[in-house]
Coordinates of C-alpha atoms and ligand atoms in Angstrom, one line a residue:
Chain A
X258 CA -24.1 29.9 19.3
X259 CA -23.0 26.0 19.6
X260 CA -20.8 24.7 16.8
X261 CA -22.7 22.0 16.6
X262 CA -26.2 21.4 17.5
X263 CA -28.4 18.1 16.7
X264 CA -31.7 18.9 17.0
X265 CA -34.2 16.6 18.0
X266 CA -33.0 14.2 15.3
X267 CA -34.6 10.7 14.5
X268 CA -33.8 7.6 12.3
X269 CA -35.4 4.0 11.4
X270 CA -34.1 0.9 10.4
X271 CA -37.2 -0.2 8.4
X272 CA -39.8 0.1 11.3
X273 CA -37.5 0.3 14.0
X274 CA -37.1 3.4 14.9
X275 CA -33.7 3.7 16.5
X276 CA -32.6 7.2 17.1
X277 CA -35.8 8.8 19.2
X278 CA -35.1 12.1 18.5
X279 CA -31.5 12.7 19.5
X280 CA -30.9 16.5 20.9
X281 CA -27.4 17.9 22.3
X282 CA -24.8 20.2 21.4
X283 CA -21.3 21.5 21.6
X284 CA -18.9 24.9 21.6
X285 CA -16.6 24.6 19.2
X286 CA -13.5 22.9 20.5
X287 CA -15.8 20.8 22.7
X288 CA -15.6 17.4 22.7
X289 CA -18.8 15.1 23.2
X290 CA -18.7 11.4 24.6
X291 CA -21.8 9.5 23.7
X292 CA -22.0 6.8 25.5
X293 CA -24.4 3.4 26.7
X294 CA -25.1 0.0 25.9
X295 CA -24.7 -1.6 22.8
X296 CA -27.5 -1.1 20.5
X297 CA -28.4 2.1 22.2
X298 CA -28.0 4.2 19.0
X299 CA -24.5 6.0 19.4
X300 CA -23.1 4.6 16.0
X301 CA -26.0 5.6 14.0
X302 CA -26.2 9.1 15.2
X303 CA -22.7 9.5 14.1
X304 CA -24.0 7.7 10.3
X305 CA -26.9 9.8 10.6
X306 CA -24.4 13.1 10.6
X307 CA -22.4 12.1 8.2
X308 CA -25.8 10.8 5.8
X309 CA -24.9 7.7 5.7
X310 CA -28.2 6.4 7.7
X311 CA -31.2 8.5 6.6
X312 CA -32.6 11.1 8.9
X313 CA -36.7 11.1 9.2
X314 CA -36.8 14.0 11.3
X315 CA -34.7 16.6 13.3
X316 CA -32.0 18.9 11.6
X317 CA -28.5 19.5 12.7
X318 CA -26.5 23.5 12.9
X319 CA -23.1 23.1 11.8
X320 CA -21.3 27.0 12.6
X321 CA -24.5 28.1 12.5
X322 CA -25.3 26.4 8.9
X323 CA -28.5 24.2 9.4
X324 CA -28.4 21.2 7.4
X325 CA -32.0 19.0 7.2
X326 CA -30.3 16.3 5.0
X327 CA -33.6 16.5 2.9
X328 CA -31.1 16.3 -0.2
X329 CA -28.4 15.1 -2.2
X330 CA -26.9 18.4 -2.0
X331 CA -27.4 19.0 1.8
X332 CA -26.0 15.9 2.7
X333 CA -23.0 17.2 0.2
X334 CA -22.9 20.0 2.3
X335 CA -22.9 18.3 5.7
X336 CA -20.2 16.0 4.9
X337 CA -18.1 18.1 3.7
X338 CA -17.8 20.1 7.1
X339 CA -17.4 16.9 8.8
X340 CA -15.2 13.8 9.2
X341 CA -15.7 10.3 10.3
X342 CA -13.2 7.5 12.3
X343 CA -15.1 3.6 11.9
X344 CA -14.0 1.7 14.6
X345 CA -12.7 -1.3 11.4
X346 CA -10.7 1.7 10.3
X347 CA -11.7 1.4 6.7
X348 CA -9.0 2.3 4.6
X349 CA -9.2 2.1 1.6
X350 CA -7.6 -1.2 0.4
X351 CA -6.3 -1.0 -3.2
X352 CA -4.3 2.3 -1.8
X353 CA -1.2 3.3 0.0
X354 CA -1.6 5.3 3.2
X355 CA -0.7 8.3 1.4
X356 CA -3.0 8.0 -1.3
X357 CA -5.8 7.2 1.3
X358 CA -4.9 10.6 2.9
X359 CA -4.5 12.5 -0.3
X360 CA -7.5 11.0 -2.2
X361 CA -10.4 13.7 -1.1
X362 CA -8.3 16.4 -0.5
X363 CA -7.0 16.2 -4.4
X364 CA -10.1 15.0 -6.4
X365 CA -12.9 15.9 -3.9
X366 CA -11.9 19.3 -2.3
X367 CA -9.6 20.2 -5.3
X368 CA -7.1 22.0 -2.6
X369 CA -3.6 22.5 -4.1
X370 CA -1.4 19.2 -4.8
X371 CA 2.0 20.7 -2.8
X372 CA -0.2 21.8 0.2
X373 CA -2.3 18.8 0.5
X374 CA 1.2 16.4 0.0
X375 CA 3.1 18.3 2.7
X376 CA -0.3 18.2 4.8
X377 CA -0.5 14.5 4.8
X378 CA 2.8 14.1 5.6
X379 CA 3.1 16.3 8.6
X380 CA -0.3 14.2 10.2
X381 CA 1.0 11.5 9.4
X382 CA 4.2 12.6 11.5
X383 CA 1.3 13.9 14.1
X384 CA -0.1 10.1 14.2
X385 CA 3.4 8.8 14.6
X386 CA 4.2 6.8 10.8
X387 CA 5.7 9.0 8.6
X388 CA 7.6 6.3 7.9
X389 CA 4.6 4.5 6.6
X390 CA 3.4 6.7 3.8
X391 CA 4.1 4.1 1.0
X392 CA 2.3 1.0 3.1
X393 CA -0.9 -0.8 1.9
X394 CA -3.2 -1.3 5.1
X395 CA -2.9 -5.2 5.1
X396 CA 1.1 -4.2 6.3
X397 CA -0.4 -2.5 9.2
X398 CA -1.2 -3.5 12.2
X399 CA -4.5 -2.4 13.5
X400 CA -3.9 0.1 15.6
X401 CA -1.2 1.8 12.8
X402 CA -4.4 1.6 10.7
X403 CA -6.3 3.1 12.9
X404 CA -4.0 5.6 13.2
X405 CA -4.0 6.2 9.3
X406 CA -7.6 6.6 9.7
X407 CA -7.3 9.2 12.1
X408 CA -4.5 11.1 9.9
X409 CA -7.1 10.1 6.2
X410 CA -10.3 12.1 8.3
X411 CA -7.8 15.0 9.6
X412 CA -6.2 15.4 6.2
X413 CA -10.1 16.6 5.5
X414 CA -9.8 19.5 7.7
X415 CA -13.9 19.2 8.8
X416 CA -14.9 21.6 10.8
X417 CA -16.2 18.1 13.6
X418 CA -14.6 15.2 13.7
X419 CA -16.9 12.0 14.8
X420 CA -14.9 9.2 16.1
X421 CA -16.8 5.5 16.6
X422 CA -15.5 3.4 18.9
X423 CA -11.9 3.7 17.8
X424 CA -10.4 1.7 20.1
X425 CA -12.9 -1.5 20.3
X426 CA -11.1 -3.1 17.6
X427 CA -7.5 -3.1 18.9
X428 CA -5.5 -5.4 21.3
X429 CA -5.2 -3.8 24.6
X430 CA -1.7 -2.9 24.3
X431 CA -2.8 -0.9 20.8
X432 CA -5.3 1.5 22.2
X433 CA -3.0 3.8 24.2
X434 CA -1.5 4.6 20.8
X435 CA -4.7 5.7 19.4
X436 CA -6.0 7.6 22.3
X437 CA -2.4 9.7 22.8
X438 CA -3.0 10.9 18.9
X439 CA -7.1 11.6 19.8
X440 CA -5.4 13.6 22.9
X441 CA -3.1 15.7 20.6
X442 CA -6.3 16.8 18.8
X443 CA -7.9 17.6 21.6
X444 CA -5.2 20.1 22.9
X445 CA -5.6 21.2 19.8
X446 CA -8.8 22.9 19.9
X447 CA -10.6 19.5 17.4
X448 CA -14.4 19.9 18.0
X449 CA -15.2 16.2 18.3
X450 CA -18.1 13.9 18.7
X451 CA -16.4 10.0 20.6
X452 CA -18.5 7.5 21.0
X453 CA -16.2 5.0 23.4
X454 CA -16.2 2.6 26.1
X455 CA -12.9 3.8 27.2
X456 CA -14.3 5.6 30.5
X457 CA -11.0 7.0 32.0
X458 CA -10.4 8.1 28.6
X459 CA -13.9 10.1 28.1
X460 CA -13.6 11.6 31.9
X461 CA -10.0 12.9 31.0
X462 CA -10.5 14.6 27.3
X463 CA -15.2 14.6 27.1
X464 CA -16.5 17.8 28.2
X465 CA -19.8 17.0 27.8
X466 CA -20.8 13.5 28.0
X467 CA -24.5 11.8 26.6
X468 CA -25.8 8.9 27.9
X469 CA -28.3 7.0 25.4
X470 CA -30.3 4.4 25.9
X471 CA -32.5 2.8 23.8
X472 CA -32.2 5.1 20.9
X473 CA -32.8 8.2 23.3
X474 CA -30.9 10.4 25.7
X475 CA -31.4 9.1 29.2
X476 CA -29.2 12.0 30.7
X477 CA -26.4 14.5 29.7
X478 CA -23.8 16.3 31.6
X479 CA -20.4 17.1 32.1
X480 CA -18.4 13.6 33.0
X481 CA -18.1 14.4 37.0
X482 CA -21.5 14.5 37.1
X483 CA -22.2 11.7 35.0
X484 CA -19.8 9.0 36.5
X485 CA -20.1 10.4 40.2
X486 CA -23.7 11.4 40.7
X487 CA -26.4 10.1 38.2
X488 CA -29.4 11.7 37.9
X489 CA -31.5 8.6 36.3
X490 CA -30.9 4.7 37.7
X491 CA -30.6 3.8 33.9
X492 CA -27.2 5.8 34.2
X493 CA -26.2 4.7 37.5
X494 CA -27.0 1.4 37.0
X495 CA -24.6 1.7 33.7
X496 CA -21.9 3.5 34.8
X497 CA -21.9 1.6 38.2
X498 CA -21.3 -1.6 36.1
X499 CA -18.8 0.1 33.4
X500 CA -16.7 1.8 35.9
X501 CA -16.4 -1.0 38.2
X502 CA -13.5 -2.8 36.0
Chain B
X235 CA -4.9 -44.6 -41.5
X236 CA -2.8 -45.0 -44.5
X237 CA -5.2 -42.7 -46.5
X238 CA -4.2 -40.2 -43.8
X239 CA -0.6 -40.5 -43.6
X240 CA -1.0 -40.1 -47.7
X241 CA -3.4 -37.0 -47.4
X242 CA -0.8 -35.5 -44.8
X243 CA 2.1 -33.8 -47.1
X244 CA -1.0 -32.8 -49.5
X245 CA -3.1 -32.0 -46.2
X246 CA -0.8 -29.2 -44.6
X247 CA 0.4 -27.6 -48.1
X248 CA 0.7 -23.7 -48.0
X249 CA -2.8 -22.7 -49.4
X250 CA -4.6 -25.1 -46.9
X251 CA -2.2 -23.8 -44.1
X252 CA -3.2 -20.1 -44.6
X253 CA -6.8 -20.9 -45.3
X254 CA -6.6 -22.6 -41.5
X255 CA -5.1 -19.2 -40.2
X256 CA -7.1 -17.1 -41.3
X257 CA -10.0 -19.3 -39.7
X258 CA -7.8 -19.2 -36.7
X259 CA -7.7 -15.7 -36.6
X260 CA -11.0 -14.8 -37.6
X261 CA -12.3 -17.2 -34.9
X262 CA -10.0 -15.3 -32.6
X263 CA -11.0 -11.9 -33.7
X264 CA -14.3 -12.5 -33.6
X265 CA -14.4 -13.5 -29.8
X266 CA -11.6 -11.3 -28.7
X267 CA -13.6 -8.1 -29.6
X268 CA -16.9 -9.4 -29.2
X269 CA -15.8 -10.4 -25.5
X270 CA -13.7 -6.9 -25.0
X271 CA -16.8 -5.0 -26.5
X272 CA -19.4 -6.7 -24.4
X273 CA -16.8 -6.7 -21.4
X274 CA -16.9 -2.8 -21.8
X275 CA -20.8 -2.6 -22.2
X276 CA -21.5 -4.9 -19.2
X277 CA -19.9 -2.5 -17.1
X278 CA -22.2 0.3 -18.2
X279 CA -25.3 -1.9 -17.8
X280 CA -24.0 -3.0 -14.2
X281 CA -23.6 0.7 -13.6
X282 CA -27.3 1.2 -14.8
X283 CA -28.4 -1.2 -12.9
X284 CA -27.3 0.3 -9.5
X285 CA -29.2 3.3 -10.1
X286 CA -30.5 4.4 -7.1
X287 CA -33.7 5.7 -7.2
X288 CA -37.4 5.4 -7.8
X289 CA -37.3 7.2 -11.3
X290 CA -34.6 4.7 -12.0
X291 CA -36.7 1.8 -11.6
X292 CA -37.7 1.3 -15.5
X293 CA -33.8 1.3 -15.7
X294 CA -33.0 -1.6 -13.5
X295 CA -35.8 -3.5 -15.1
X296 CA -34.3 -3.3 -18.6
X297 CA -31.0 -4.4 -17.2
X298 CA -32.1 -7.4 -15.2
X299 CA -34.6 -8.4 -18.2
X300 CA -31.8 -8.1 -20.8
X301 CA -29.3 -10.4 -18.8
X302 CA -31.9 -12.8 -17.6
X303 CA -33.3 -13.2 -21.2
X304 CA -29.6 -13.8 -23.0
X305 CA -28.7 -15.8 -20.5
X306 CA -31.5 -18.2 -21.0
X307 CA -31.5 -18.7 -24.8
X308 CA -29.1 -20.4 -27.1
X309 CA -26.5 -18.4 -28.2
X310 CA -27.6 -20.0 -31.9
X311 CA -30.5 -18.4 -32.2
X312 CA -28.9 -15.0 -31.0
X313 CA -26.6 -15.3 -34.1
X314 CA -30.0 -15.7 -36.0
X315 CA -31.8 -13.0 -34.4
X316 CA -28.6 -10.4 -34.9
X317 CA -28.4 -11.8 -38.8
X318 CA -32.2 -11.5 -39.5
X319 CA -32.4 -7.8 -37.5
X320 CA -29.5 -6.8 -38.9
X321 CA -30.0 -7.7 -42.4
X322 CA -33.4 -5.9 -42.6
X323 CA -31.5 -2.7 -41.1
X324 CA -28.5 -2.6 -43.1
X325 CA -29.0 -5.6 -45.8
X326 CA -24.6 -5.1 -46.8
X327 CA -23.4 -5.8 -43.4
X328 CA -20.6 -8.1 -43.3
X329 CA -21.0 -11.8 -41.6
X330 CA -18.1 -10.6 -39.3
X331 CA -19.7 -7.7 -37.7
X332 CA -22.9 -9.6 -37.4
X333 CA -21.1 -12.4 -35.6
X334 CA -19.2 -9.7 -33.2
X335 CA -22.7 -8.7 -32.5
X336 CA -24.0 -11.5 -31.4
X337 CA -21.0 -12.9 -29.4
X338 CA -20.9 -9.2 -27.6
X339 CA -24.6 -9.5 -26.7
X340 CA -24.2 -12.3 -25.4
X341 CA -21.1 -11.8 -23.6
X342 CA -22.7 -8.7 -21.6
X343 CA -25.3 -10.9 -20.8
X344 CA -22.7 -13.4 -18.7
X345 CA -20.1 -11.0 -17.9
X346 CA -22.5 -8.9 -16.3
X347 CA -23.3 -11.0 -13.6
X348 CA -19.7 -11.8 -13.4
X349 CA -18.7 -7.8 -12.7
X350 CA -21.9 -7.7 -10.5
X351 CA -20.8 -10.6 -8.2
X352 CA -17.0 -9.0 -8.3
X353 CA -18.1 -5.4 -7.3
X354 CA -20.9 -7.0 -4.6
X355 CA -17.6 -8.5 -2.9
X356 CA -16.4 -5.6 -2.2
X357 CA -17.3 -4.8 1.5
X358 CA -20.1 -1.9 1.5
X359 CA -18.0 -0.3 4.6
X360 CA -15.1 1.1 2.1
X361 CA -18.1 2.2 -0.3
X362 CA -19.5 3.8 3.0
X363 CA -15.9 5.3 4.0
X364 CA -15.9 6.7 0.3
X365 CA -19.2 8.4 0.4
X366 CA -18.5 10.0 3.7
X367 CA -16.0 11.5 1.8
X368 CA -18.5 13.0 -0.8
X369 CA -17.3 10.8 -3.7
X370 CA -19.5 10.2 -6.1
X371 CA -21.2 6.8 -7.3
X372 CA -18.9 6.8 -10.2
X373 CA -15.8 7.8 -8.3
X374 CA -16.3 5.3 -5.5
X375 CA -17.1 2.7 -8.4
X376 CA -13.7 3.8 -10.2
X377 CA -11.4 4.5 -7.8
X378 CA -12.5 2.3 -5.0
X379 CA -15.0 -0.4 -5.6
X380 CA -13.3 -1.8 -9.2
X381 CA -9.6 -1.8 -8.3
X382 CA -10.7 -4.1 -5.4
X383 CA -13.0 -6.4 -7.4
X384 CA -10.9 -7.0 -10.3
X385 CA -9.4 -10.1 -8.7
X386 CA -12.6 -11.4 -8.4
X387 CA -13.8 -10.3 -11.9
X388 CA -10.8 -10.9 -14.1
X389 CA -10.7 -14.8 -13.4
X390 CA -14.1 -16.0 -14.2
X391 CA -14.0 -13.3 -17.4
X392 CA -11.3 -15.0 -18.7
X393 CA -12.7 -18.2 -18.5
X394 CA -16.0 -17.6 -20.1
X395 CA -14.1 -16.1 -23.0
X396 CA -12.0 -19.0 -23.3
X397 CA -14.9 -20.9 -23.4
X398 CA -16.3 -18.9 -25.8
X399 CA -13.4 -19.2 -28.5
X400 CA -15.3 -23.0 -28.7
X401 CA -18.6 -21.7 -28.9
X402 CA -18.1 -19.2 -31.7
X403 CA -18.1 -22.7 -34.4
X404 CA -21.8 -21.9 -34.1
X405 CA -21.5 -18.3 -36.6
X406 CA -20.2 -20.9 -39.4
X407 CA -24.2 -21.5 -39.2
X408 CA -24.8 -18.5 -40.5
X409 CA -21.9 -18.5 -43.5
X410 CA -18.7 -17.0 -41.6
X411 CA -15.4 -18.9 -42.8
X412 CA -14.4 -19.1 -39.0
X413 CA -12.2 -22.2 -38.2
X414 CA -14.9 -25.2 -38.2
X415 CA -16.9 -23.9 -41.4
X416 CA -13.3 -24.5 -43.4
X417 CA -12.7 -27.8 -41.3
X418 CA -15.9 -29.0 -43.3
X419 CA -15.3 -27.6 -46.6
X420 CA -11.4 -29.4 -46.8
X421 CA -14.0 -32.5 -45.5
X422 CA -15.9 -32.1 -48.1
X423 CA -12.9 -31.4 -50.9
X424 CA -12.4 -35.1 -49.7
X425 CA -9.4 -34.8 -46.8
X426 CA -10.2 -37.1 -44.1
X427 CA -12.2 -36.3 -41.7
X428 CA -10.1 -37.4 -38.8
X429 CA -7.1 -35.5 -40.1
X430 CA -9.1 -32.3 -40.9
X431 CA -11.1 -32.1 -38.0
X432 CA -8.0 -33.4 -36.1
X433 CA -5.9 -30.7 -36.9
X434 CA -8.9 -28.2 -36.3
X435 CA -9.5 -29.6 -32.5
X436 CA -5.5 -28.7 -32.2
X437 CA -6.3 -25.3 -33.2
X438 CA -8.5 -25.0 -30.9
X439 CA -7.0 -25.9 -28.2
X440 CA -3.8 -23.9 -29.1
X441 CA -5.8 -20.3 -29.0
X442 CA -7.6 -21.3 -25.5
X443 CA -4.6 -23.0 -23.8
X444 CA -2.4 -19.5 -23.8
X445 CA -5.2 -17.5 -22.5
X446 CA -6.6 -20.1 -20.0
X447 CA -2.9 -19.6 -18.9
X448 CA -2.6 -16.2 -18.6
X449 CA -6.3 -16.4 -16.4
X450 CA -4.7 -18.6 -14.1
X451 CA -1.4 -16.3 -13.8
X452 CA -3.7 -13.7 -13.0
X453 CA -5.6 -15.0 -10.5
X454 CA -2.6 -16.3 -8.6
X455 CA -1.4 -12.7 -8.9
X456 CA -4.1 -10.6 -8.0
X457 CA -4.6 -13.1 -5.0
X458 CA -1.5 -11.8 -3.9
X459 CA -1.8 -9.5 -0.9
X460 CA -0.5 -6.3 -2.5
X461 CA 2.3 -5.6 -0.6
X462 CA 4.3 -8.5 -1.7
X463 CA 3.3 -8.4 -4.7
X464 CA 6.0 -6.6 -6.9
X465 CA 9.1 -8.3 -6.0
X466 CA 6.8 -12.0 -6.4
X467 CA 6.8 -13.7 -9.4
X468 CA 4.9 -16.8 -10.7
X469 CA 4.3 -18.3 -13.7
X470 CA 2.3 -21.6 -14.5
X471 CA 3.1 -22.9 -11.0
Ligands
ADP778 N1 -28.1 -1.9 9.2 C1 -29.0 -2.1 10.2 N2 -30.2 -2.7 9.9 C2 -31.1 -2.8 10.8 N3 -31.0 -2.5 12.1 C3 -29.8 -1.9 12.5 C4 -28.8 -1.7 11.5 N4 -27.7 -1.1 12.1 C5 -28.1 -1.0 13.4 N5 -29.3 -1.5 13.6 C6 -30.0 -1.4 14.9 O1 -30.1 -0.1 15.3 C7 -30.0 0.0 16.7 C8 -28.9 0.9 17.1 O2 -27.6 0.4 16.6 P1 -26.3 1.2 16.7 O3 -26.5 2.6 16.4 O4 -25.2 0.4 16.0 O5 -26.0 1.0 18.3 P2 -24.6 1.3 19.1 O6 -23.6 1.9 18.2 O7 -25.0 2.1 20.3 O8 -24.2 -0.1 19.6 C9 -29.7 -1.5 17.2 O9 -30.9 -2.0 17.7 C10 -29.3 -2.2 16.0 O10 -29.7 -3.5 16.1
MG779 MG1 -21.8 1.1 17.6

């Protein structure tokens, strides 16, 4: 049974209809890479999971659990077995980083205040700014926010973690910084969803990797036989240009 | 001017002196809680209004009517509407709560759209990052979306009720002993009028001047990135 399975799942943006029933799944401490042009649809199946975009068809298994998103409670539900990463970080600006990490943990999941305190603190040793606990996000630079994202969506414990574009926002010489902390979760057994456009990245850490185009899934495979041998011309064409630099 | 600087020692004895405070501090009273009160209500009806929701739609209506309708009559025939409806409900309310009535409805009216415009500045990504989180509309609203719109809301609030410490001269229409309706009895007790409504423009002007104050202090504050913010201090700069 896949940890998590997205089944056949569509969206619109008023009469566009963007996500053309989206199917593919995962083992649990799998990590997927959707990836393809801009516009394709990666970002709003990862909104879509987490309910922020409205589903109009499909379902998704979570452990086994199938959520349908059909209600205020079942999106409850879903979004409390997952966790999100924007790629503009999205802290929350009128809070410290701790109280960013410690916000949902305390008032949303009710876990115990000593546990969830000495939580926070050990991710944020995990993401590398425990000396940062008592910063506001505008003293961060952007890849320390990112970071704190990363720590504020860990600090969750979900059961996936979906990361968007992480890395698009940050100056070159930021991103490695980011991807070594996504690499700690993934020796870690982190079931995760990436959309990036960080290739060497996906080939080294993806074990499944989905190609979209379009709003639909052109082709899907492991990432040797995504990058080296295409099945579709829409993916080689892609990946032929992508890889290149 | 000689009958003034005659009038003067006569003018600012002790019983006119305390009859002018009290004016003074009805007049403040009056707007202070009417502005706090409808401060408070124009939350909830902001919060109404962002009902989501087709049942909900009834809801919104009321809310955009309400504001749209205050905002568009003279706040003189509010005080006569509140006097006239009240007085037909409960014919022994005082002039003072009738007149805190009238400034509040009024003041949720224009405050509303000032909270509105505050909590629509507030990017919908950290409402976004907040619901994938499972907070609620009222927690995002409380914990996220209002501690970043107060420096946009707090400003423009304090202004309007500055402005309205001026406006509330209207209630002496209606028989309250606020600050201009005793300028025009000492008138007519035969004080001059240049003195007496001299001395009443200072008043004014002394009760809006602090607060005015303390609105710009806080908007230079609050437009302090937070970080700097403690150590930072600034006053009437
Ligand atoms: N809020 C929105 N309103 C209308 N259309 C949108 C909105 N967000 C995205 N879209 C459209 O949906 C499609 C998919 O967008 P997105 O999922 O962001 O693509 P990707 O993340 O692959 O770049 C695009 O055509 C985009 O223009
Ligand atoms: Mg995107």
């Amino acid at each position: 049974m896949p940890h998590l399975a997205v089944k056949d799942v569509r969206a619109k943006y008023g009469s566009l209809e963007v996500l053309k029933g989206i199917s593919f799944s995962i083992e649990k401490g799998e990590i997927a890479a959707l990836v393809g042009p801009s516009g394709s649809g990666k970002s709003t199946v990862l909104r879509a999971l987490m309910g922020l975009t409205p589903i109009t068809g499909g379902a998704v298994d979570i452990a086994g659990e199938t959520m349908n998103y059909s209600s205020a409670k079942e999106v409850r539900a879903a979004r409390d077995r997952m966790a999100v990463v924007f790629q503009q970080y999205n802290l929350f600006q009128n809070m410290t980083v701790m109280q960013n990490l410690t916000l949902a943990p305390l008032k949303i999941k009710k876990w115990n205040k000593s546990e969830v305190m000495s939580e926070a603190r050990r991710l944020l040793g995990l993401v590398g700014l425990s000396d940062k606990a008592d910063a506001f996000s505008d003293q961060l630079s952007g890849g320390q926010q990112q970071r704190v994202a990363l720590a504020r969506a860990l600090a969750l414990k979900p059961q996936i973690l979906l990361l968007d574009e992480v890395t698009s926002a940050l100056d070159p010489e930021l991103v490695n910084e980011v991807l070594d902390a996504i690499r700690k979760l993934a020796n870690e057994g982190m079931t995760m969803v990436i959309v990036s456009h960080e290739m060497a990245f996906v080939r080294e850490v993806a074990d499944k990797v989905v190609f979209m185009d379009a709003g639909q899934i052109i082709e899907a495979g492991t990432p040797t036989e995504l990058f080296d041998t295409p099945r579709t011309d829409r993916a080689r064409d892609f990946f032929s240009k992508i890889l290149r630099h | 001017m000689e009958r003034i600087l005659e009038q003067m020692p006569r003018f600012f004895s002790g019983p006119n002196l305390i009859l002018l405070l009290e004016s003074a501090g009805l007049t403040l009273a009056m707007t202070v809680a009417g502005c706090l009160i409808g401060f408070g209500l124009a939350f909830v009806l902001v919060f109404l209004r962002q009902t989501p929701g087709l049942w909900a739609l009834p809801l919104r209506f009321v809310c955009i009517l309400y504001v749209e309708v205050f905002r568009r009559i003279p706040f003189i025939v509010v005080i006569y509407l509140v006097l006239f409806f009240i007085q037909t409900v409960t014919p022994n309310a005082s002039l003072f709560t009738i007149a805190v009535i009238a400034i509040c409805l009024y003041a949720v009216a224009y405050t509303a759209d000032i909270i509105r415009g505050g909590l629509e500045s507030v990017p919908l990504a950290q409402i976004e990052a907040a619901q994938a989180m499972n907070l609620s509309r009222l927690q995002t609203n409380l914990r996220i979306v209002l501690p970043q719109a107060w420096p946009v809301i707090i400003p423009p609030a304090i202004a309007f009720a500055v402005s309205f410490i001026k406006d509330t001269a209207l209630v002496s229409q209606v028989g309250v002993f606020e600050l201009t309706f005793r300028g025009k009895e000492l008138n007519n007790q035969g004080y001059s009028g240049i003195l007496v409504f001299g001395t009443i423009a200072l008043c004014y002007f002394l009760m809006s001047f602090p607060l005015s104050m303390l609105g710009q202090y806080l908007e230079k504050r609050l437009a302090t990135p937070r970080g700097q913010r403690r150590s930072r201090k600034i006053w009437f700069t």
